[in-house]
CSV table of C-alpha atoms and ligand atoms in Angstrom, one decimal:
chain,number,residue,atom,x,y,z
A,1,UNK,CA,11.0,-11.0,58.1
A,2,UNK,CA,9.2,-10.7,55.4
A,3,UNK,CA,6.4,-7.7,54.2
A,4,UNK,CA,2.9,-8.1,55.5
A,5,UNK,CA,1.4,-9.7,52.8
A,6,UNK,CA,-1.3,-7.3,51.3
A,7,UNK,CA,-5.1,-9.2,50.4
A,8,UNK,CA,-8.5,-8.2,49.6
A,9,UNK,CA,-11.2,-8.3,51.8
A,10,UNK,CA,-12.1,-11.5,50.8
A,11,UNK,CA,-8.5,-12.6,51.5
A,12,UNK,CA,-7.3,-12.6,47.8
A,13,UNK,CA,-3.2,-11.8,47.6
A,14,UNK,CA,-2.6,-8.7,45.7
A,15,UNK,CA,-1.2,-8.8,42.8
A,16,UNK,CA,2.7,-8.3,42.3
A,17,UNK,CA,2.5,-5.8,39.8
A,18,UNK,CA,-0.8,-3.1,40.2
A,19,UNK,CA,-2.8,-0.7,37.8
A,20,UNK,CA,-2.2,3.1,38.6
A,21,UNK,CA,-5.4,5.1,37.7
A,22,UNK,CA,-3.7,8.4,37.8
A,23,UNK,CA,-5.3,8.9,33.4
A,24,UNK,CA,-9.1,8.1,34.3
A,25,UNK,CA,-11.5,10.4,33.9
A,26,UNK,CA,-8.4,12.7,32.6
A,27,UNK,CA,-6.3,11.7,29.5
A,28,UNK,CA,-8.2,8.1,29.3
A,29,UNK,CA,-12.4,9.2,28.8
A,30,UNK,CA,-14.7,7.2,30.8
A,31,UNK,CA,-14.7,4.3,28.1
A,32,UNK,CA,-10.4,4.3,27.7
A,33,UNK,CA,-10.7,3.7,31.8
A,34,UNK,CA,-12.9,0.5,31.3
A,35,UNK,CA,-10.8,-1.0,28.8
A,36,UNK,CA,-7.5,0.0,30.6
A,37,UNK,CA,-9.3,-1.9,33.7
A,38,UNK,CA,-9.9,-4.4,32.3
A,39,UNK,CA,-6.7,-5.3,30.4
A,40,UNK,CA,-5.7,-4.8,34.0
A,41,UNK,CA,-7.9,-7.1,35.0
A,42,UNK,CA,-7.4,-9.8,32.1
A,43,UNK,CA,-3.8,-9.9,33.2
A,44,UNK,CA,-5.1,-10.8,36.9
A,45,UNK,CA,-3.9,-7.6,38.1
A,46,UNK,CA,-6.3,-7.0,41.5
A,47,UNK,CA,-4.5,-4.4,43.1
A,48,UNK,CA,-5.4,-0.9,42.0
A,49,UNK,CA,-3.7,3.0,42.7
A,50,UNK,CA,-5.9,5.9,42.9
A,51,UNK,CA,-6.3,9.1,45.1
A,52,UNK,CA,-8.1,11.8,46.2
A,53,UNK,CA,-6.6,14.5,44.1
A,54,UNK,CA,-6.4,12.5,40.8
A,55,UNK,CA,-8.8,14.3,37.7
A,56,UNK,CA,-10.8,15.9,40.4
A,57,UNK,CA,-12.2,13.0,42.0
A,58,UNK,CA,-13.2,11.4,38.3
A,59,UNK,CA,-10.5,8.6,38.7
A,60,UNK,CA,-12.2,7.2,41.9
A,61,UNK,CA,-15.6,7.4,41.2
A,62,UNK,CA,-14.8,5.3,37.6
A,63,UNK,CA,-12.5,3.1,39.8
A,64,UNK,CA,-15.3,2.8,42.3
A,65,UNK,CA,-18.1,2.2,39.3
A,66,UNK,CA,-15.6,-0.5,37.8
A,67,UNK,CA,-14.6,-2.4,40.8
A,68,UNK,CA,-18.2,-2.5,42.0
A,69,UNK,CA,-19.1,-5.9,41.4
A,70,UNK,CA,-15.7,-8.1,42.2
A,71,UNK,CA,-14.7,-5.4,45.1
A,72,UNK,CA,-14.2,-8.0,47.7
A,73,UNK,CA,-11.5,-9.5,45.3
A,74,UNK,CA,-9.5,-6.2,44.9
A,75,UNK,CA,-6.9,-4.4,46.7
A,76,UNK,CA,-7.9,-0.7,46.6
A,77,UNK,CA,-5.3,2.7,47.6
A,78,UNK,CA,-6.2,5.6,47.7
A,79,UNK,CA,-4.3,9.0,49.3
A,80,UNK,CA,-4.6,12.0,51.0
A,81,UNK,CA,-3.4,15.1,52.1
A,82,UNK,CA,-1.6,15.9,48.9
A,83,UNK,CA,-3.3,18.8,49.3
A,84,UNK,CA,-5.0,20.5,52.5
A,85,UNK,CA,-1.8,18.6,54.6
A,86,UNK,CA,-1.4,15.6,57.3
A,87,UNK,CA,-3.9,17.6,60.1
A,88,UNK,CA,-7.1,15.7,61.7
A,89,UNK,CA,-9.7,17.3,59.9
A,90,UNK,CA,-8.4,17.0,56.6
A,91,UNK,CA,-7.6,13.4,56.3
A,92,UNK,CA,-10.9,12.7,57.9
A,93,UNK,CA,-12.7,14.7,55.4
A,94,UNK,CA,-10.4,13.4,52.4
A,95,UNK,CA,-10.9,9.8,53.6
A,96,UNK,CA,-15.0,10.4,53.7
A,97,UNK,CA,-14.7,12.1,50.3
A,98,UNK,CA,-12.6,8.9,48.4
A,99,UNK,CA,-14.9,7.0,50.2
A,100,UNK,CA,-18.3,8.1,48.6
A,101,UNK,CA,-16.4,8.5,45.2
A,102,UNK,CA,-15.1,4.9,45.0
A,103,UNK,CA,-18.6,3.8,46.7
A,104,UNK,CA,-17.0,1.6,49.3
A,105,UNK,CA,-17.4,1.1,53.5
A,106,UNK,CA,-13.7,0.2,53.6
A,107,UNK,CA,-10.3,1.2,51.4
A,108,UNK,CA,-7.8,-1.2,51.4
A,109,UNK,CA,-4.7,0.7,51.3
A,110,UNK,CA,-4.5,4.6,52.5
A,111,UNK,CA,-1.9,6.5,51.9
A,112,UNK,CA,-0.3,9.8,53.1
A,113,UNK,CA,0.7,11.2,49.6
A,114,UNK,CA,3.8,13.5,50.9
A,115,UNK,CA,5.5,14.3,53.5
A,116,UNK,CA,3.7,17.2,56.1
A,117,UNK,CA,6.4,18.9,57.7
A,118,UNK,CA,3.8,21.5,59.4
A,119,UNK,CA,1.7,18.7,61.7
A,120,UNK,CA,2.7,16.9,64.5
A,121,UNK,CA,3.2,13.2,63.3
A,122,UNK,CA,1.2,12.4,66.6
A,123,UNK,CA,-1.8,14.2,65.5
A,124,UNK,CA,-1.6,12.7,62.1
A,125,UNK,CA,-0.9,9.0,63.2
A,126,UNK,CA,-3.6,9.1,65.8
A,127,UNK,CA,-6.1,10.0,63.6
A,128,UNK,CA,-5.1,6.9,61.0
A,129,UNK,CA,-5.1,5.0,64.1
A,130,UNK,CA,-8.8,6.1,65.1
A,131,UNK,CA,-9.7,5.6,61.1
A,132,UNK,CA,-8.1,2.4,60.9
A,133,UNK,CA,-9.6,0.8,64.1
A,134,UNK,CA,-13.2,2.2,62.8
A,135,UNK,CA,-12.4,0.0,59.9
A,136,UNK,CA,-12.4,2.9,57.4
A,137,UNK,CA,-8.9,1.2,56.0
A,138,UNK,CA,-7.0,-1.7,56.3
A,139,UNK,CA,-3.4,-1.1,55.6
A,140,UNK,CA,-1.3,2.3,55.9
A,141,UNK,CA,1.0,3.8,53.4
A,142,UNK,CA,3.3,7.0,52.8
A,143,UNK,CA,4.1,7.9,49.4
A,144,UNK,CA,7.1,10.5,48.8
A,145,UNK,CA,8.7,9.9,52.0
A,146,UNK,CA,12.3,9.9,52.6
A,147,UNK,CA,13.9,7.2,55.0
A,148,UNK,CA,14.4,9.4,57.9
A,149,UNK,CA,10.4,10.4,57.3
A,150,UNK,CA,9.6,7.2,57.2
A,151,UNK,CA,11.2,5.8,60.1
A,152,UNK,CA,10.3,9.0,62.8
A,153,UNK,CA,6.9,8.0,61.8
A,154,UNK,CA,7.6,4.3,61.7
A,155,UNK,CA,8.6,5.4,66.0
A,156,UNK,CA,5.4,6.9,66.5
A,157,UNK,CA,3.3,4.7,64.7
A,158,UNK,CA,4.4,1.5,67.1
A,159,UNK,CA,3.4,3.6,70.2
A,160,UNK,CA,0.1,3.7,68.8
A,161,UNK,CA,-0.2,0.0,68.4
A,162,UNK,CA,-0.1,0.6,64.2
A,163,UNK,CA,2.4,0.3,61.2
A,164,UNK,CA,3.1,1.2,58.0
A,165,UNK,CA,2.3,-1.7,55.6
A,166,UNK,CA,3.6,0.1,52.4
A,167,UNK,CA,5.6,2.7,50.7
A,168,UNK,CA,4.9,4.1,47.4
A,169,UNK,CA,8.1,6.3,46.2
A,170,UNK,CA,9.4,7.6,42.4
A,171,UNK,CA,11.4,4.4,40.8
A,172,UNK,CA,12.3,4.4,37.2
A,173,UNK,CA,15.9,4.0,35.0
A,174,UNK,CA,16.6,7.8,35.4
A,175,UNK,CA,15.8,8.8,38.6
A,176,UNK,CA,17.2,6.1,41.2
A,177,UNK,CA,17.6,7.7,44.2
A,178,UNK,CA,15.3,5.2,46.5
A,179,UNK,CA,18.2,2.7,45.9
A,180,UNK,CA,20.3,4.7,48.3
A,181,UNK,CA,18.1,4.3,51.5
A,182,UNK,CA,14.5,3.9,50.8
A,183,UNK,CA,15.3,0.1,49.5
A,184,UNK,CA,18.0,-0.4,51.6
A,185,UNK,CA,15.0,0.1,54.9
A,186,UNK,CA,12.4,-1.2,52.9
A,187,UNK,CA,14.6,-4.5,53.0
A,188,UNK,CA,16.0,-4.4,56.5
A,189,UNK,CA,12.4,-3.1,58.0
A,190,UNK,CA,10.2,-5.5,56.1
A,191,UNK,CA,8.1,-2.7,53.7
A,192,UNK,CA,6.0,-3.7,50.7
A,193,UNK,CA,7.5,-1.2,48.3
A,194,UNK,CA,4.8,0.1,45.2
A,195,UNK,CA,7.2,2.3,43.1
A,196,UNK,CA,5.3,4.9,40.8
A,197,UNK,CA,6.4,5.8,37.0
A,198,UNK,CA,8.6,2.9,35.7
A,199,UNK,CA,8.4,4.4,32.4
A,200,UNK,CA,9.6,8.2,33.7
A,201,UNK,CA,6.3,9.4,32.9
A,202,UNK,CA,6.4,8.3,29.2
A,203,UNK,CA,10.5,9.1,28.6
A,204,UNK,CA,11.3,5.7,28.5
A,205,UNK,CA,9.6,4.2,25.4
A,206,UNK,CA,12.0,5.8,23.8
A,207,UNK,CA,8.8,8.3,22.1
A,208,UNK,CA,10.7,11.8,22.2
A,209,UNK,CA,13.3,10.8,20.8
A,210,UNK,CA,11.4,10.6,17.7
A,211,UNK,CA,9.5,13.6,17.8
A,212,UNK,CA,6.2,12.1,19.7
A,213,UNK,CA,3.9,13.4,22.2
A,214,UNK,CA,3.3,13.2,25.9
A,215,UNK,CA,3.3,14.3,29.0
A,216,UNK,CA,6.2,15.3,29.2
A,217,UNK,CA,6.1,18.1,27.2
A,218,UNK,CA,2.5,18.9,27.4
A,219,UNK,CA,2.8,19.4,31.5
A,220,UNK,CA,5.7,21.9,32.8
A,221,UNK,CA,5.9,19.7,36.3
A,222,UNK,CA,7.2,16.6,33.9
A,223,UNK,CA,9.4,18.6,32.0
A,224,UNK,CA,10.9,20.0,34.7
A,225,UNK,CA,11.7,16.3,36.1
A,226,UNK,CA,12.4,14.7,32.9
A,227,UNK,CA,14.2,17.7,30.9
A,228,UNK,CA,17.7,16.7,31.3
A,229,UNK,CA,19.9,15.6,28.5
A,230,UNK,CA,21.6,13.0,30.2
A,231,UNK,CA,18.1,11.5,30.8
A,232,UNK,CA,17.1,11.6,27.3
A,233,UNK,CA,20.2,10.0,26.5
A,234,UNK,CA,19.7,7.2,28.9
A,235,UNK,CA,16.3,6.4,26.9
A,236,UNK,CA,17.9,6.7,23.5
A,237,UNK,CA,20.4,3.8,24.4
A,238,UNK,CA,17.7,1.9,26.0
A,239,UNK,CA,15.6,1.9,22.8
A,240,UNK,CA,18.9,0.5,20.9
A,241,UNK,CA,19.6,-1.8,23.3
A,242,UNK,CA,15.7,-3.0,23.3
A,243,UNK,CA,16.0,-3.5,19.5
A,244,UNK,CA,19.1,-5.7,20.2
A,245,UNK,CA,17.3,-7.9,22.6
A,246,UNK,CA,13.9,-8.1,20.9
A,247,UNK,CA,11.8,-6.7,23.6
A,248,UNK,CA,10.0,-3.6,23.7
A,249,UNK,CA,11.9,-0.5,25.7
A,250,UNK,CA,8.5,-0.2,27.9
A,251,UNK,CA,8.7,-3.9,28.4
A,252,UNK,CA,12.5,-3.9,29.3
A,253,UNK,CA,11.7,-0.6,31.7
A,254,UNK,CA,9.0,-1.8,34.1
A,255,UNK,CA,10.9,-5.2,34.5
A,256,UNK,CA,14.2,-3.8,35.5
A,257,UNK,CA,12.0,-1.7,37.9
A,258,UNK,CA,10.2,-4.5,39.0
A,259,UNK,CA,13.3,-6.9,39.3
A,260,UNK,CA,15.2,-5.1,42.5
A,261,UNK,CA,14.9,-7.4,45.5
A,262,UNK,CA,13.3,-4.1,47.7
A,263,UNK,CA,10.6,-3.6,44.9
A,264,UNK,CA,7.1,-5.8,46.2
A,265,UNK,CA,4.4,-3.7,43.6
A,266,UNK,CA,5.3,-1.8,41.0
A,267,UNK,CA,2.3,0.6,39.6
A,268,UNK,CA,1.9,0.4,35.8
A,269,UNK,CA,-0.1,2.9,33.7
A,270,UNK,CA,-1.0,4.7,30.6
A,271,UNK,CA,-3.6,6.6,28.8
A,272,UNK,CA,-5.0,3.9,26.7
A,273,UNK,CA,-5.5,0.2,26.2
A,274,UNK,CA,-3.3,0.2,23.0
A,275,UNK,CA,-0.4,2.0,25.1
A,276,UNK,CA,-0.7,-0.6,28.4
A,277,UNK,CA,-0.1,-3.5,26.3
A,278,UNK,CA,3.9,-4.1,26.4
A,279,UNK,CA,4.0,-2.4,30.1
A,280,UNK,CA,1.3,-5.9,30.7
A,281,UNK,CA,3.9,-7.7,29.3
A,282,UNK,CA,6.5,-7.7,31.2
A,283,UNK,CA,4.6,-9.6,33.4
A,284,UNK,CA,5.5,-12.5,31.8
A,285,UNK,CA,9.1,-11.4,31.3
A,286,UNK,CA,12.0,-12.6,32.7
A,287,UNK,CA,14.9,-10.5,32.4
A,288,UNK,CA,18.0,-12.3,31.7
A,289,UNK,CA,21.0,-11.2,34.3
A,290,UNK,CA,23.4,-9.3,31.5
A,291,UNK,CA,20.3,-7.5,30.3
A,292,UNK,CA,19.2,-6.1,33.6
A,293,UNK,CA,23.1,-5.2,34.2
A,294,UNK,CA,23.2,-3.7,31.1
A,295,UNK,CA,20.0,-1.2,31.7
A,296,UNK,CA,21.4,-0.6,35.0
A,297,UNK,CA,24.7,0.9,33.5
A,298,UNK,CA,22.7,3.5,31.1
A,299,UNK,CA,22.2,5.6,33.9
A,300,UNK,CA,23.9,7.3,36.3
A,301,UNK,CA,23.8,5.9,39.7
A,302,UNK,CA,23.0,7.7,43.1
A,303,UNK,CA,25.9,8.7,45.3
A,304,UNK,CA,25.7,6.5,48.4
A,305,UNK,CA,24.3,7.5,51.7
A,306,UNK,CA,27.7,7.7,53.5
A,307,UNK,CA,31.4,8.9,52.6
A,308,UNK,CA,34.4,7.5,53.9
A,309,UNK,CA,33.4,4.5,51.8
A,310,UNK,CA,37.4,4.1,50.3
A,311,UNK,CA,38.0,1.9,53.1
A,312,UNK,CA,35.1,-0.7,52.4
B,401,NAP,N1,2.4,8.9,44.7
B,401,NAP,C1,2.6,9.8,43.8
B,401,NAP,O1,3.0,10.9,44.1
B,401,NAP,C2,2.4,9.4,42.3
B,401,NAP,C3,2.9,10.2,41.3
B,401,NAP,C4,2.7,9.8,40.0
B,401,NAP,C5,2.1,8.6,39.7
B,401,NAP,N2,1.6,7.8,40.7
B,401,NAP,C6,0.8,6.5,40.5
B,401,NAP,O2,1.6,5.7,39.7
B,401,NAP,C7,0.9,5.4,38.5
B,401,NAP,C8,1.8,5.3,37.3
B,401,NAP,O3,2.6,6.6,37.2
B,401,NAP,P1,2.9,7.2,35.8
B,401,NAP,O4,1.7,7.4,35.0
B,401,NAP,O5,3.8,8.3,36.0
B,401,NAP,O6,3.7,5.9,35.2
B,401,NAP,P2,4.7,5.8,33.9
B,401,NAP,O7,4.6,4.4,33.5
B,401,NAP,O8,6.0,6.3,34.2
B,401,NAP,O9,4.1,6.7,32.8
B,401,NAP,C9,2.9,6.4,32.1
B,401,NAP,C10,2.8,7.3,30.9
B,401,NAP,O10,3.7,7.0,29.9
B,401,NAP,C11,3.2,7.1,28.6
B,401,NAP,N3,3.1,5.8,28.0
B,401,NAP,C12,2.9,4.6,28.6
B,401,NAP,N4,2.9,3.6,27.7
B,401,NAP,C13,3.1,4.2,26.5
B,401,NAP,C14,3.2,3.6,25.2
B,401,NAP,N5,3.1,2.3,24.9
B,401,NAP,N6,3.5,4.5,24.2
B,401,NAP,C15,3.7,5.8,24.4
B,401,NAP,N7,3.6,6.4,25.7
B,401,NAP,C16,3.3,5.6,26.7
B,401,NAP,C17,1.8,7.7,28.8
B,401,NAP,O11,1.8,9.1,28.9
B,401,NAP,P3,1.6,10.1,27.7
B,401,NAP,O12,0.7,9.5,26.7
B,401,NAP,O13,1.0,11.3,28.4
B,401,NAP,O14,2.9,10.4,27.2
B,401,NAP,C18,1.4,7.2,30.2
B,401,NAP,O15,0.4,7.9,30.9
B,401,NAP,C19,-0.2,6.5,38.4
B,401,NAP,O16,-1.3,6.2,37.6
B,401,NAP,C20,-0.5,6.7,39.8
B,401,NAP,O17,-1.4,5.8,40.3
B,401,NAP,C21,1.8,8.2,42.1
């Protein structure tokens, strides 16, 4: 079985890869957004990433300003309950917020952005049941799940008559840990899979290696994740090995992300037009067999789910 196949309202496919507006109205200014949208939009990406926490409610409303006119032809997620948790009230009042901010009746695609371990997954799923058949959204995701997350709420979900359509976890070169179960379901339970930060929030392109700026160390959250040596080393050799191939390291780091069989949307991003370009072009990159196996072995992979597996 395959994935429900995510469209616009007008019936348009989303696009394979999508745009993740997680800069606008922050690091990209209201102008940096247009042009970053439409790059995005050039490259016929129609499928777009926001949510309700993102620069205060700046990246919806430019999302929401930008999408106006073609809106029928887009594919629009937002989230909630990063913040406030999975209860009633505050998804209904998160939902109406995103709503006004991106100007639209409907989203598209509405995701739970982590995991509440404090509400009942009955009083959560109801309420995206009651949201959903008001029309309010069309499609449910959870973002930062784990497997066994996903699938207790998968259980409750059926007995409501509903389903999650998509999962949006972490997938990039250095932190692979989805490949252990969260692909592994995706595959066997028919999930459209939008990974977020292909590029390990900038550590891949192979910048800080040569003294450049970012994110990671300007924000003490991405240091934390990305501050490990053996991380750093993993995007040195992918730089070397980019300059052996001829492709760019950000090129060659959203297409191995993109290439795993599990993988259905991978969210690309970056603070300017200028920076998006080689991200946009693996698009139109097909990665050879030995290079992809070759990226794959500059990092460590994830222990498997299970032991006793000397007998396989
Ligand atoms: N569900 C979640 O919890 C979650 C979490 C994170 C992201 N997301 C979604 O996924 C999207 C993508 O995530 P991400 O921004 O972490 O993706 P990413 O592709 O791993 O990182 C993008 C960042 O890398 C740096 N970069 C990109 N291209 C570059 C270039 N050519 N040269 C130098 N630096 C470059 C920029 O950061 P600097 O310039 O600052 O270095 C850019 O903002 C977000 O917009 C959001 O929609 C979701």
């Amino acid at each position: 079985m395959k994935p429900t196949s995510l469209t616009s309202p007008s019936g348009t496919p989303a696009s394979t890869f999508s745009f993740g507006t997680m800069q606008f109205g922050g690091k990209a200014d209201a102008a940096e957004s247009q042009k970053l949208y439409d790059a995005s939009r050039a490259a016929s990406i129609n499928f777009f990433d926001t949510a309700y926490v993102y620069t205060e409610g700046r990246a919806e409303q430019l999302l929401g300003k930008f999408a106006a006119s073609e809106r029928d032809d887009l594919v629009i997620a937002t989230k909630c309950a990063s913040v406030g948790g999975a209860g009633s009230a505050n998804i209904r009042a998160q939902l109406d917020e995103s709503r006004k901010r991106l100007n639209m009746d409907t989203v598209d695609v509405f995701y739970l952005h982590q995991w509440d371990g404090d509400t009942p997954l009955e009083e959560t799923f109801e309420t995206l049941a009651e949201l959903r058949a008001a029309g309010l959204f069309r499609y449910i995701g959870v973002s930062n799940f784990s497997a066994w997350q996903t699938m207790k709420a998968t259980c409750i979900a059926q007995k409501l008559g509903i389903k999650i359509d998509i999962l949006q976890p972490m997938y990039n070169l250095v932190k692979r840990q989805v490949e252990v179960e969260i692909l592994p379901m995706a595959l066997s339970e028919s999930f459209n899979v939008a990974p977020y930060s292909p590029l390990g929030g900038g550590l891949l392109t192979g910048k800080y290696a040569g003294g450049g700026a970012g994110r990671i160390l300007d924000d003490k959250m991405y240091n934390k994740r990305y501050g490990v040596e053996w991380m750093h080393d993993t995007a040195t050799s992918l730089s070397a090995l980019a300059a052996e191939v001829g492709v760019s390291a950000i090129t060659l780091a959203v297409s191995w992300v993109a290439r795993h069989k599990g993988i259905t949307h991978p969210i690309i991003s970056a603070r300017s037009e200028a920076q998006l370009r080689p991200s946009l072009a693996a698009l139109d990159y097909t990665m050879p067999d030995d290079v992809y196996n070759r990226i794959t072995a500059l990092s460590r992979q994830p222990a498997p789910a299970t032991d006793r597996l000397e007998e396989a």
